[in-house]
Amino acid sequence: MAAQYSTQKQRELYDLSKEILTHKSIPDKPEAETEVNQLHEVIVYHEWRYYVLNEPVMSDFEYDHLYKRLEALEKAYPTLISESSPTQRVSSDLSSDFETVAHLIPMLSLDNSYNAEDLGDFDQQIQKLTKATPPFEYCVEPKYDGGSIALVYENDRLVRAATRGNGTTGEEITRNAKAMKTIPLKAAFSKFGIHKVELRGEVLIRVDRFKKVNEQREKNGKSILANPRNAATGALRVKNPQEVVDRSLEAFIYQLGYAVDKNGENVLDQFPTHDEGIEALANLGFKVPTIERKVCATIEEAAAFCDHWQQVRDDYAYEIDGMVVKVNRIDLQDMCGYTSHHPRWAIAYKFKAKQATTKLLNVEYQVGKIGQITPVAKLKPVSLAGVTVSSVSLHNEDFITQRDLRLGDTVLVERAGDVIPYIVKAMDELRDGTELPIVYPAACPSCSSALVRIEGESVWKCENYNCKAQILRRLEHHVSKNAMDIDGFGEKYVVRFNELGWLTRIPDVYKLDYEAIANLEGFGKRSADKLKKAIDKAKGNPISRLLYGFSIHLVGKTVGKIFAAEVEDIRDLKDWSVEQLMELKDIGPKAAEHTAAFFADPENIKTLDELAALGVNMKRLDSERKQAPVLDGALSGKTILFTGSFQTMKRNDAKALAVAAGAKALSAVSSNLNILVVGEKAGSKLKKAQALGTVDILTEEEFLKVLENN
Ligand code: IVH
């Protein structure tokens, strides 16, 4: 781990943080100034633990407290606000344009290689250029696929950040860079005699974060960001730095480009290797590749490391499109020099393409288990990152119209972020006029009933519950891994047994005639026995699986578990009203409505009785019970007090809930107080209660859990 802070120093900062957490009133200015400086130091430390190392040592709550304390002191004494204060990361004055700035040294590109042989050639080239004796040491690191940035620090302060632009000049985006907590506002370069330095790096968004951002954008009616790369490059140039915060952009630094002392003398040679330079940056608090970076003794080892990352790239938290192999020794780098396009001492090792173009041949329409229609594009088979792709989901009608896709189009297909391929766009410049519009069907392709599109929703639906396609999808879902998990029972069996007339309803799954199955072509006694065993095992499943296996709209695995925890027998759910279901934590009105409707239908109750008679478990298992309540017997006889503001309810409502659960509400902290529930911006009451040491301190969420468990 980076030695930016010694263990001793970390302990001091931790203790200091804890100490500051007990501060209440606003002190005189001289004292405030000391505390502001301390807060700068501890907040930068916690941000480094959290954002750079991903190993926080304090709760978010405590960190927020420190941050708010700093804000409070700065508010009381505005002259104490300095530019590098952690509170100044997101400045609110919105400027409209970005200025163009010249990079201290040009930001070049990289030459490409695609296999071990290319790397071998590169190694030979290095030998020719340097006339040195092999083997050469290489430092290998990811080729991050985001937006490039150049950071300039002067006098240990971040003074400028710029995009790559055309390589010579870029756009000044300092305000946005400051909003990234992986970019230190101050860094002790002077320790190395460095007065002015330019660093190169790549701004990225985690793939999981990218998906979340898109989900949120979809909810807010904003356009969907095509891929993590666009999400990162786009955010570099946003007008409001808050957007940078919302997308959780991170900067990885991969190059020390330029460093001079006070006299303008180059001081880069104090780092004999690339690896040592990067390590020094890690020690100064920058986020750099760590386990993703390796010093390799030979080009073969470098090739093997590249290949390893090609294998695991899909499991990595960030998008990478290759690796970069760099001559590790700086003196050798200097001997190699540059072309006008790229350094001769580095080469990118490109992974197999995740994008390809192919023809859109046809669109088929699939019917889902709740009748939703999904258009699926049939493509001329094309190889994408090692997998042949011949059909991709088009999601819904809007997806097609937004991209103006047409039959016969050449389309750009991508497998990025996750493994599922999708169509990025149609290459309209390649159209020759023979392309045909995609006509969305008006009727269900399976049962021909008219399709319905509910206002505000993006999908068309077949509303015929007895639609053959839906029946098959529901049966497939019922036996699938996530639901009843019947080993070996998949789509093929469902379709075949259905064709034979043996399987049209869920109870049929448990009534199969294994002798008849054994006599089917391609089966035999052994596979029939195996199937029987798997089905018998499934009969004892937890009721949450059974619930999920009914394909009730919006009742997924988690919701199934929440309902299961509430009842002794799955059929008890018929006595629950929509309102009661909705009162359960994490249950929305729609899921409650669909569930209540399902259990209100006598046909479904009959099906459940039938399943019970067939030996399928209807009773909640012990493992499905709720966890023991946080506070046994909970609120009766307890005294309680609320402080701060709450997210999901008004303070008075919270109080009423507590009283209804048997608690007595107090108005101040005293030795009689049992429970303090803290919301946001909790102040002196929290401190007092902590000082007493006898008060149970609950967050809003914990409090709600206690109520729920009663
Ligand atoms: S070194 C003079 N290292 O790839 C040094 N570049 O095609 C040249 N990139 O614009 C760059 N990860 O933004 C280097 N580990 C890495 C990189 C990397 C991503 C980007 C960089 C550059 C592009 C070159």
XYZ file of C-alpha atoms and ligand atoms in Angstrom:
734
model
C 0.000 0.000 0.000
C 1.114 3.518 -0.666
C 3.130 5.009 2.132
C 1.638 8.445 1.723
C 0.800 8.298 5.419
C 2.805 6.364 7.999
C 0.848 4.120 10.344
C 1.648 6.550 13.108
C 0.330 9.480 11.060
C -2.826 7.581 10.173
C -3.473 6.874 13.824
C -2.984 10.548 14.654
C -5.373 11.631 11.917
C -7.915 9.101 13.065
C -7.709 10.263 16.689
C -7.859 13.877 15.591
C -10.980 13.126 13.525
C -12.664 11.501 16.504
C -11.727 14.445 18.650
C -13.107 16.974 16.169
C -16.344 14.988 16.030
C -17.002 16.062 19.606
C -16.687 19.785 18.825
C -19.896 21.737 19.083
C -19.792 25.489 19.304
C -18.024 27.793 16.884
C -14.768 28.980 18.495
C -12.950 32.295 18.142
C -11.238 32.965 14.871
C -7.682 31.944 15.838
C -8.942 28.646 17.209
C -11.214 28.197 14.211
C -8.267 28.691 11.902
C -6.351 25.889 13.588
C -9.360 23.625 13.390
C -10.005 24.467 9.724
C -6.437 23.445 8.920
C -6.881 20.238 10.885
C -10.147 19.545 9.087
C -8.441 20.002 5.717
C -5.925 17.398 6.702
C -8.323 14.829 8.133
C -10.892 15.184 5.340
C -8.242 14.786 2.642
C -7.057 11.711 4.522
C -10.537 10.163 4.703
C -11.204 10.963 1.068
C -7.974 9.203 0.130
C -8.933 6.135 2.208
C -12.378 6.096 0.655
C -11.855 7.068 -2.978
C -8.301 6.040 -3.730
C -7.898 2.944 -1.571
C -11.563 1.938 -1.296
C -10.862 1.259 2.383
C -12.560 3.865 4.556
C -11.712 3.938 8.249
C -14.734 5.998 9.250
C -18.422 5.715 8.585
C -19.989 7.916 5.913
C -21.914 9.496 8.728
C -18.764 10.550 10.559
C -17.131 11.780 7.377
C -20.220 13.880 6.621
C -20.009 15.295 10.100
C -16.431 16.418 9.629
C -17.336 17.918 6.290
C -20.288 19.791 7.743
C -18.172 21.023 10.602
C -15.728 22.504 8.111
C -18.596 24.103 6.208
C -19.908 25.591 9.436
C -16.552 27.091 10.389
C -16.072 28.475 6.892
C -19.507 29.978 7.015
C -18.732 31.672 10.316
C -15.367 32.942 9.047
C -15.481 33.275 5.260
C -11.903 34.557 5.186
C -10.798 31.084 6.240
C -12.037 29.589 2.981
C -9.049 28.654 0.857
C -9.077 27.485 -2.724
C -7.806 24.035 -1.822
C -10.369 23.477 0.918
C -12.247 20.172 0.468
C -15.461 22.210 0.396
C -14.319 24.030 -2.720
C -14.371 20.939 -4.936
C -17.752 21.776 -6.368
C -17.952 25.453 -7.153
C -21.319 26.715 -8.118
C -20.688 29.611 -10.487
C -21.660 28.280 -13.853
C -19.441 29.411 -16.673
C -20.513 28.649 -20.169
C -17.369 28.001 -22.162
C -14.120 26.223 -21.599
C -10.910 27.999 -22.422
C -8.304 26.444 -24.647
C -4.918 25.888 -23.040
C -1.609 24.588 -24.366
C -0.216 21.424 -22.781
C 3.282 21.746 -21.311
C 4.294 18.847 -23.513
C 2.145 17.379 -26.298
C -0.206 14.545 -25.372
C 0.724 11.934 -27.923
C -1.056 8.824 -28.992
C 0.159 5.232 -28.780
C 1.238 2.751 -31.405
C -0.830 -0.442 -31.431
C -0.064 -4.135 -31.184
C -2.468 -7.062 -31.208
C -0.568 -10.197 -30.206
C 2.603 -11.592 -28.664
C 4.350 -11.520 -32.020
C 3.773 -7.771 -32.412
C 5.192 -7.304 -28.926
C 8.250 -9.349 -29.932
C 8.817 -6.963 -32.842
C 8.472 -4.026 -30.472
C 11.109 -5.531 -28.174
C 13.515 -5.918 -31.122
C 12.895 -2.346 -32.094
C 13.812 -1.193 -28.582
C 17.064 -3.113 -28.851
C 17.857 -1.416 -32.165
C 17.028 2.047 -30.860
C 18.947 1.755 -27.588
C 21.704 -0.631 -28.672
C 21.420 -1.959 -25.127
C 21.526 -5.606 -24.135
C 18.241 -7.419 -23.642
C 16.206 -8.457 -21.786
C 14.404 -5.163 -21.251
C 12.181 -4.551 -18.309
C 8.662 -3.407 -19.161
C 6.049 -1.820 -16.981
C 2.611 -2.973 -18.103
C -0.647 -1.292 -17.088
C -4.213 -1.025 -18.376
C -5.080 1.131 -21.331
C -7.997 2.863 -19.719
C -10.884 3.696 -21.979
C -12.196 6.999 -20.710
C -11.302 10.646 -21.166
C -7.653 11.740 -21.019
C -6.657 14.609 -18.790
C -3.525 16.568 -18.009
C -3.101 17.961 -14.493
C -0.687 20.749 -13.659
C 0.498 21.258 -10.082
C 2.531 24.269 -9.128
C 3.804 24.976 -5.629
C 2.075 21.766 -4.507
C -1.330 22.957 -5.635
C -3.535 21.836 -8.469
C -3.569 24.857 -10.736
C -4.974 23.489 -13.956
C -6.648 20.501 -15.521
C -7.214 20.093 -19.231
C -8.668 17.590 -21.662
C -6.425 16.026 -24.295
C -8.017 18.069 -27.059
C -5.953 17.793 -30.234
C -2.863 16.734 -28.246
C -1.239 20.157 -28.319
C -4.046 22.182 -26.844
C -6.995 21.058 -24.762
C -9.900 22.567 -22.909
C -9.439 23.887 -19.418
C -11.657 21.872 -17.098
C -10.103 22.624 -13.714
C -13.452 23.130 -12.014
C -14.653 19.704 -13.060
C -11.374 18.036 -12.124
C -11.598 19.547 -8.660
C -14.930 17.803 -8.184
C -13.183 14.410 -8.439
C -12.090 13.213 -5.042
C -9.379 11.022 -6.556
C -7.588 14.189 -7.682
C -5.742 15.785 -4.764
C -6.108 19.550 -4.611
C -2.745 19.682 -2.856
C 0.155 17.267 -3.208
C 3.608 17.529 -1.679
C 5.673 17.565 -4.880
C 8.120 19.936 -3.177
C 9.290 16.894 -1.222
C 10.883 15.826 -4.489
C 12.180 19.291 -5.322
C 9.423 19.587 -7.926
C 8.036 23.066 -8.417
C 5.867 22.480 -11.443
C 4.661 19.185 -12.836
C 2.274 17.870 -15.459
C 0.580 14.510 -14.931
C -1.355 12.454 -17.435
C -4.278 10.304 -16.589
C -7.601 8.949 -17.630
C -10.976 9.818 -16.163
C -13.286 6.843 -15.770
C -16.604 5.784 -14.422
C -17.012 2.352 -12.844
C -19.112 0.074 -15.003
C -21.602 -0.622 -12.186
C -21.877 3.082 -11.456
C -22.459 3.729 -15.153
C -25.435 1.398 -15.128
C -26.871 3.131 -12.068
C -26.405 6.559 -13.632
C -28.274 5.394 -16.707
C -31.110 3.903 -14.652
C -31.444 7.237 -12.894
C -31.316 9.168 -16.160
C -34.006 6.964 -17.618
C -36.197 7.667 -14.581
C -35.606 11.398 -14.963
C -36.433 11.251 -18.649
C -32.866 12.085 -19.713
C -31.087 10.535 -22.684
C -29.234 7.281 -22.079
C -25.438 7.432 -22.149
C -24.181 4.986 -24.769
C -21.276 3.498 -22.824
C -18.963 4.152 -19.861
C -16.485 5.927 -22.101
C -19.046 8.491 -23.254
C -20.260 8.883 -19.705
C -16.730 9.826 -18.637
C -15.671 12.005 -21.566
C -19.031 13.755 -21.568
C -18.806 14.514 -17.876
C -15.395 16.158 -18.265
C -17.054 18.950 -20.171
C -20.249 19.397 -18.176
C -21.204 22.897 -17.158
C -22.086 21.935 -13.620
C -19.406 20.098 -11.586
C -22.185 18.478 -9.529
C -22.704 16.185 -12.512
C -19.086 15.021 -12.094
C -19.888 14.160 -8.485
C -23.114 12.400 -9.440
C -21.338 10.182 -11.929
C -18.588 9.382 -9.377
C -15.849 10.029 -11.890
C -12.414 8.781 -10.950
C -9.005 9.675 -12.332
C -6.221 7.116 -12.751
C -2.790 8.682 -13.263
C -0.482 6.757 -15.589
C 2.244 9.168 -16.615
C 4.555 11.802 -15.160
C 5.142 13.931 -18.208
C 7.048 16.964 -17.103
C 8.598 18.092 -13.831
C 10.866 21.058 -13.157
C 12.343 22.688 -10.083
C 12.209 26.377 -9.151
C 14.896 27.153 -11.757
C 13.025 25.407 -14.505
C 15.479 22.450 -14.494
C 14.115 19.037 -15.410
C 13.990 16.897 -12.257
C 12.396 13.784 -13.706
C 15.639 11.812 -13.626
C 15.298 11.276 -9.881
C 12.863 8.506 -10.811
C 15.030 6.001 -12.672
C 12.037 3.967 -13.828
C 8.444 4.576 -14.899
C 7.308 2.303 -12.098
C 9.118 4.336 -9.451
C 7.603 7.552 -10.786
C 4.111 6.086 -10.568
C 4.810 4.763 -7.081
C 5.876 8.260 -6.014
C 2.532 9.569 -7.292
C 0.713 6.899 -5.301
C 2.605 8.109 -2.240
C 1.403 11.623 -2.905
C -2.205 10.429 -2.809
C -2.999 9.892 -6.486
C -4.982 6.939 -7.746
C -2.698 4.847 -9.929
C -2.950 1.320 -11.321
C -1.845 -1.051 -8.540
C -2.610 -4.737 -8.979
C -3.254 -3.828 -12.597
C 0.351 -2.671 -13.003
C 3.296 -5.022 -13.243
C 6.995 -4.702 -13.894
C 7.858 -7.579 -16.231
C 11.410 -8.844 -16.637
C 10.987 -9.802 -20.308
C 8.677 -9.064 -23.224
C 7.291 -12.616 -22.921
C 6.242 -11.936 -19.358
C 4.691 -8.664 -20.510
C 2.751 -10.516 -23.237
C 1.509 -13.052 -20.696
C 0.334 -10.266 -18.383
C -1.506 -8.603 -21.287
C -3.122 -11.903 -22.150
C -4.178 -12.439 -18.551
C -5.948 -9.084 -18.520
C -7.625 -9.869 -21.812
C -9.135 -12.901 -20.053
C -10.345 -11.051 -16.974
C -11.299 -7.686 -18.469
C -15.030 -8.352 -18.139
C -14.683 -8.858 -14.390
C -12.771 -5.627 -13.936
C -14.616 -2.659 -12.452
C -13.609 -0.302 -15.268
C -13.674 -0.405 -19.044
C -10.275 -1.119 -20.554
C -9.629 -1.669 -24.233
C -6.109 -3.000 -23.905
C -2.862 -2.749 -21.971
C 0.062 -0.389 -22.380
C 3.597 -1.811 -22.410
C 6.214 0.786 -21.445
C 9.993 0.492 -21.340
C 10.551 0.781 -17.611
C 13.941 2.528 -17.509
C 13.694 6.245 -18.203
C 17.231 6.487 -19.621
C 16.268 3.851 -22.201
C 13.014 5.700 -22.915
C 15.039 8.820 -23.646
C 17.180 6.916 -26.115
C 14.084 5.694 -27.957
C 12.500 9.114 -28.317
C 9.261 9.955 -30.119
C 7.645 10.106 -33.503
C 5.264 12.995 -34.107
C 2.470 10.561 -33.276
C 3.632 8.375 -30.395
C 6.476 7.570 -28.030
C 8.782 4.865 -29.403
C 9.205 3.401 -25.922
C 5.576 2.447 -25.390
C 3.003 0.417 -27.248
C -0.659 -0.356 -26.695
C -1.688 -4.008 -26.710
C -5.235 -3.898 -28.013
C -7.780 -6.425 -26.840
C -10.062 -8.122 -29.311
C -12.578 -5.642 -30.608
C -15.758 -5.188 -28.671
C -17.319 -3.330 -31.567
C -18.099 -4.547 -35.056
C -20.425 -3.681 -37.901
C -22.845 -6.115 -39.492
C -26.173 -6.260 -41.318
C -29.526 -6.070 -39.595
C -31.440 -8.815 -41.412
C -34.743 -9.115 -39.629
C -36.636 -8.358 -36.440
C -38.471 -11.039 -34.472
C -40.848 -10.369 -31.609
C -40.647 -12.443 -28.438
C -43.429 -12.701 -25.887
C -42.311 -12.634 -22.254
C -43.841 -14.312 -19.217
C -45.986 -11.327 -18.374
C -46.869 -10.701 -22.015
C -44.265 -8.038 -22.707
C -43.155 -7.939 -26.334
C -39.411 -7.723 -26.936
C -38.146 -7.015 -30.435
C -35.006 -9.008 -31.246
C -32.728 -8.121 -34.148
C -31.446 -10.977 -36.263
C -27.976 -10.086 -37.494
C -25.574 -11.447 -40.033
C -23.292 -13.381 -37.622
C -20.288 -11.326 -36.567
C -17.421 -11.990 -34.162
C -17.272 -9.670 -31.168
C -14.517 -10.039 -28.573
C -14.283 -13.715 -29.361
C -18.022 -14.514 -29.424
C -20.242 -14.876 -32.467
C -23.252 -12.626 -32.270
C -26.285 -13.237 -34.455
C -29.147 -11.779 -32.464
C -29.456 -8.893 -30.048
C -32.325 -7.436 -28.089
C -33.787 -4.150 -29.293
C -35.583 -3.724 -25.947
C -38.680 -1.844 -27.091
C -40.225 0.256 -29.810
C -38.601 3.495 -28.660
C -35.145 1.949 -28.912
C -35.828 1.320 -32.602
C -37.337 4.704 -33.382
C -34.707 6.657 -31.445
C -31.964 5.026 -33.528
C -34.037 5.087 -36.717
C -33.084 1.442 -37.356
C -34.165 -0.080 -40.673
C -34.120 -3.581 -42.103
C -31.002 -4.000 -44.225
C -29.067 -1.356 -42.303
C -25.408 -1.811 -41.476
C -25.332 -1.486 -37.710
C -22.575 -0.919 -35.172
C -22.727 -3.617 -32.499
C -20.890 -3.426 -29.195
C -20.190 -5.695 -26.256
C -19.083 -3.285 -23.586
C -19.607 -2.812 -19.893
C -21.420 -6.065 -19.633
C -21.357 -9.133 -21.768
C -24.671 -8.517 -23.509
C -24.200 -7.116 -27.005
C -26.312 -4.232 -28.230
C -26.772 -2.025 -31.261
C -25.086 1.332 -30.840
C -26.400 2.884 -34.053
C -27.183 2.429 -37.714
C -24.447 3.566 -40.090
C -26.741 5.781 -42.103
C -23.909 6.899 -44.363
C -23.846 3.328 -45.725
C -27.519 3.272 -46.736
C -28.310 2.674 -50.410
C -32.036 3.258 -50.323
C -33.067 -0.407 -50.208
C -33.489 -0.365 -46.423
C -37.008 -0.905 -45.176
C -38.759 0.547 -42.147
C -39.320 -1.746 -39.174
C -43.062 -2.095 -38.725
C -44.012 -2.859 -35.153
C -46.715 -5.527 -34.967
C -50.213 -4.647 -33.799
C -51.037 -8.196 -32.701
C -49.338 -10.815 -30.525
C -47.128 -13.023 -32.699
C -48.209 -16.027 -30.640
C -51.959 -15.653 -30.012
C -52.877 -12.738 -32.305
C -54.623 -10.698 -29.635
C -54.243 -6.956 -30.022
C -51.173 -5.517 -28.306
C -51.601 -2.765 -25.725
C -49.177 -0.076 -24.714
C -49.902 1.460 -21.348
C -49.349 5.174 -21.221
C -46.031 6.087 -19.647
C -44.576 2.616 -20.235
C -42.217 1.703 -23.002
C -43.393 -1.835 -23.733
C -46.230 -3.261 -25.759
C -48.022 -6.123 -24.070
C -50.161 -9.104 -24.953
C -52.845 -9.166 -22.291
C -54.114 -12.666 -22.947
C -53.146 -14.689 -19.862
C -53.744 -17.890 -21.832
C -51.446 -16.881 -24.676
C -49.426 -19.956 -25.571
C -46.094 -18.126 -25.609
C -46.749 -16.640 -22.179
C -47.704 -20.024 -20.783
C -44.443 -21.513 -22.018
C -42.385 -18.590 -20.668
C -44.073 -18.871 -17.260
C -43.412 -22.593 -17.101
C -39.793 -22.071 -18.127
C -39.476 -19.445 -15.449
C -41.075 -21.675 -12.820
C -38.533 -24.480 -13.272
C -35.547 -22.154 -13.805
C -32.516 -21.828 -11.568
C -33.622 -18.656 -9.820
C -37.143 -19.914 -9.137
C -37.738 -23.615 -8.291
C -34.260 -24.547 -9.514
C -35.164 -27.900 -11.056
C -31.873 -29.217 -12.323
C -31.914 -30.201 -16.011
C -35.440 -28.879 -16.627
C -35.067 -26.163 -19.242
C -36.744 -24.622 -22.245
C -36.355 -27.770 -24.347
C -38.203 -30.017 -21.906
C -40.923 -27.425 -21.370
C -41.594 -27.115 -25.094
C -41.459 -30.863 -25.665
C -43.716 -31.832 -22.752
C -46.086 -29.045 -23.766
C -46.272 -30.369 -27.334
C -47.080 -33.793 -25.918
C -49.920 -32.235 -23.942
C -48.332 -33.138 -20.589
C -47.492 -29.679 -19.414
C -49.764 -26.660 -19.656
C -50.091 -25.512 -16.032
C -47.638 -25.268 -13.142
C -49.154 -28.254 -11.236
C -48.402 -30.417 -14.282
C -44.696 -30.061 -13.451
C -45.332 -32.162 -10.359
C -47.616 -34.699 -12.067
C -45.282 -35.894 -14.806
C -45.405 -39.553 -15.731
C -41.766 -40.585 -15.461
C -42.353 -43.919 -17.103
C -43.725 -42.190 -20.174
C -40.749 -39.828 -20.098
C -38.318 -42.755 -19.895
C -39.862 -44.103 -23.091
C -39.432 -40.857 -25.013
C -36.828 -40.773 -27.705
C -33.573 -39.399 -26.338
C -34.560 -39.958 -22.702
C -34.319 -43.395 -21.084
C -34.777 -44.459 -17.504
C -31.694 -42.739 -16.156
C -32.564 -39.261 -17.286
C -36.207 -39.758 -16.227
C -35.008 -40.794 -12.750
C -32.718 -37.813 -12.603
C -35.564 -35.511 -13.481
C -37.823 -37.100 -10.850
C -35.153 -36.602 -8.211
C -34.719 -32.944 -9.127
C -38.475 -32.339 -9.061
C -38.918 -34.122 -5.736
C -36.146 -31.998 -4.290
C -37.794 -28.812 -5.549
C -41.001 -29.708 -3.706
C -39.252 -28.869 -0.436
C -38.121 -25.410 -1.622
C -38.547 -22.276 0.488
C -41.870 -20.598 -0.252
C -40.062 -17.479 -1.482
C -38.948 -19.508 -4.502
C -42.466 -20.756 -5.124
C -43.747 -17.200 -4.904
C -41.143 -15.980 -7.354
C -41.952 -18.953 -9.583
C -45.509 -17.697 -10.212
C -44.335 -14.853 -12.480
C -46.315 -12.217 -10.620
C -45.382 -8.879 -12.139
C -42.745 -7.059 -10.041
C -42.434 -9.937 -7.591
C -38.783 -10.806 -8.012
C -36.513 -12.817 -5.780
C -36.129 -10.126 -3.157
C -39.800 -9.231 -2.971
C -40.594 -12.947 -2.754
C -38.353 -13.196 0.288
C -39.919 -10.163 1.945
C -43.435 -11.607 1.588
C -42.344 -15.084 2.613
C -40.929 -13.727 5.849
C -44.390 -12.414 6.781
C -46.544 -15.536 6.553
C -46.712 -19.054 7.965
C -48.293 -20.468 4.824
C -47.928 -18.921 1.399
C -51.728 -18.978 1.031
C -52.054 -16.605 3.997
C -51.161 -13.835 1.577
C -54.770 -13.907 0.382
C -55.716 -12.127 3.617
C -53.343 -9.233 2.964
C -54.674 -6.024 1.468
C -52.708 -3.858 -0.950
C -52.235 -1.341 1.860
C -50.867 -3.942 4.248
C -48.441 -5.257 1.659
C -47.304 -1.742 0.904
C -46.478 -1.118 4.517
C -43.676 -3.649 4.255
C -40.286 -2.109 3.770
C -39.158 -1.924 0.131
C -42.561 -2.898 -1.264
C -43.940 -0.422 -3.774
C -47.615 0.095 -4.641
C -47.391 -1.741 -7.971
C -45.802 -4.882 -6.554
C -48.407 -4.829 -3.773
C -51.249 -4.452 -6.282
C -50.091 -7.305 -8.497
C -49.570 -9.580 -5.512
C -52.953 -8.806 -3.977
C -54.623 -9.376 -7.355
C -52.904 -12.721 -7.740
C -54.048 -13.968 -4.341
C -57.542 -12.540 -4.825
C -58.069 -14.806 -7.819
C -59.725 -18.064 -6.621
C -58.186 -19.913 -9.573
C -54.740 -19.203 -8.177
C -55.690 -20.362 -4.698
C -57.022 -23.561 -6.251
C -53.704 -24.015 -8.017
C -51.882 -23.561 -4.711
C -54.107 -26.148 -2.989
C -53.467 -28.501 -5.848
C -49.710 -27.984 -5.507
C -49.947 -28.611 -1.772
C -51.744 -31.887 -2.462
C -48.932 -32.814 -4.842
C -46.455 -32.394 -2.005
C -45.106 -28.943 -2.804
C -44.121 -27.081 0.348
C -46.449 -24.210 1.341
C -45.014 -23.473 4.771
C -42.408 -20.903 5.562
C -39.064 -22.521 6.394
C -37.199 -21.455 9.523
C -34.510 -19.952 7.330
C -37.115 -17.611 5.839
C -38.082 -16.084 9.134
C -37.171 -12.520 9.829
C -33.975 -11.931 11.741
C -34.286 -11.424 15.459
C -35.432 -7.904 16.313
C -32.658 -5.435 16.986
C -34.105 -4.586 20.354
C -35.984 -7.388 21.983
C -39.556 -6.499 22.939
C -38.628 -3.184 21.364
C -40.339 0.030 22.227
C -42.758 -0.760 25.020
C -41.510 0.860 28.194
C -38.655 2.584 26.389
C -38.032 6.296 26.221
C -37.146 7.746 22.882
C -35.998 11.013 21.352
C -35.558 12.109 17.739
C -32.983 14.549 16.456
C -32.013 15.855 13.035
C -34.076 15.657 9.876
C -35.327 12.406 8.407
C -35.519 11.231 4.854
C -38.650 9.149 4.728
C -40.847 10.839 7.298
C -41.462 13.949 9.354
C -40.083 13.945 12.838
C -43.562 14.116 14.333
C -44.697 11.119 12.325
C -41.689 9.197 13.543
C -42.593 10.137 17.086
C -46.168 8.969 16.547
C -44.958 5.645 15.207
C -42.726 5.167 18.227
C -45.530 6.018 20.621
C -47.827 3.615 18.802
C -45.168 0.960 19.356
C -45.258 1.605 23.092
C -42.483 4.132 23.540
C -42.546 7.287 25.577
C -41.204 10.343 23.762
C -38.838 12.658 25.633
C -37.881 16.173 24.588
C -34.291 16.299 25.775
C -31.334 14.039 26.394
C -31.153 12.912 29.986
C -30.021 9.870 31.892
C -33.590 8.560 31.525
C -33.268 8.333 27.771
C -33.053 4.849 26.243
C -33.074 5.479 22.500
C -31.953 8.385 20.358
C -32.888 8.250 16.674
C -30.590 10.445 14.598
C -31.413 11.901 11.226
C -29.316 14.167 9.088
C -27.690 17.202 10.645
C -27.988 15.769 14.132
C -26.310 18.168 16.507
C -25.703 18.545 20.208
C -28.259 15.943 21.248
C -26.228 13.263 19.545
C -23.048 14.443 21.266
C -24.740 14.458 24.641
C -26.204 11.019 24.166
C -22.837 9.696 23.043
C -21.258 11.228 26.094
C -23.778 9.501 28.385
C -22.785 6.176 26.891
C -26.049 4.528 27.988
C -28.248 5.575 25.089
C -28.938 3.307 22.120
C -28.280 5.418 19.038
C -30.233 4.358 15.963
C -30.252 5.678 12.424
C -33.570 6.293 10.699
C -33.221 3.035 8.854
C -32.462 1.057 12.003
C -35.406 2.639 13.752
C -37.744 1.637 10.933
C -36.361 -1.868 11.079
C -37.123 -2.090 14.785
C -40.719 -1.062 14.100
C -41.015 -3.458 11.224
C -39.778 -6.299 13.379
C -42.593 -5.709 15.815
S 0.682 6.497 -22.067
C 3.343 9.581 -24.022
N -0.734 4.897 -20.551
O -4.482 6.074 -24.586
C 2.489 8.572 -23.316
N -1.879 6.140 -22.209
O -3.839 5.984 -27.520
C 1.292 8.165 -24.077
N -4.304 5.776 -22.241
O -4.581 9.441 -25.190
C 0.197 7.677 -23.255
N -4.370 4.343 -20.580
O -5.244 8.836 -22.886
C -0.763 5.774 -21.560
N -1.853 3.459 -19.120
C -1.887 4.332 -20.116
C -3.077 4.697 -20.764
C -3.035 5.601 -21.819
C -5.085 4.997 -21.469
C -4.811 6.622 -23.343
C -4.225 7.988 -23.336
C -3.897 8.315 -24.761
C -4.347 7.127 -25.504
C -3.312 6.771 -26.531
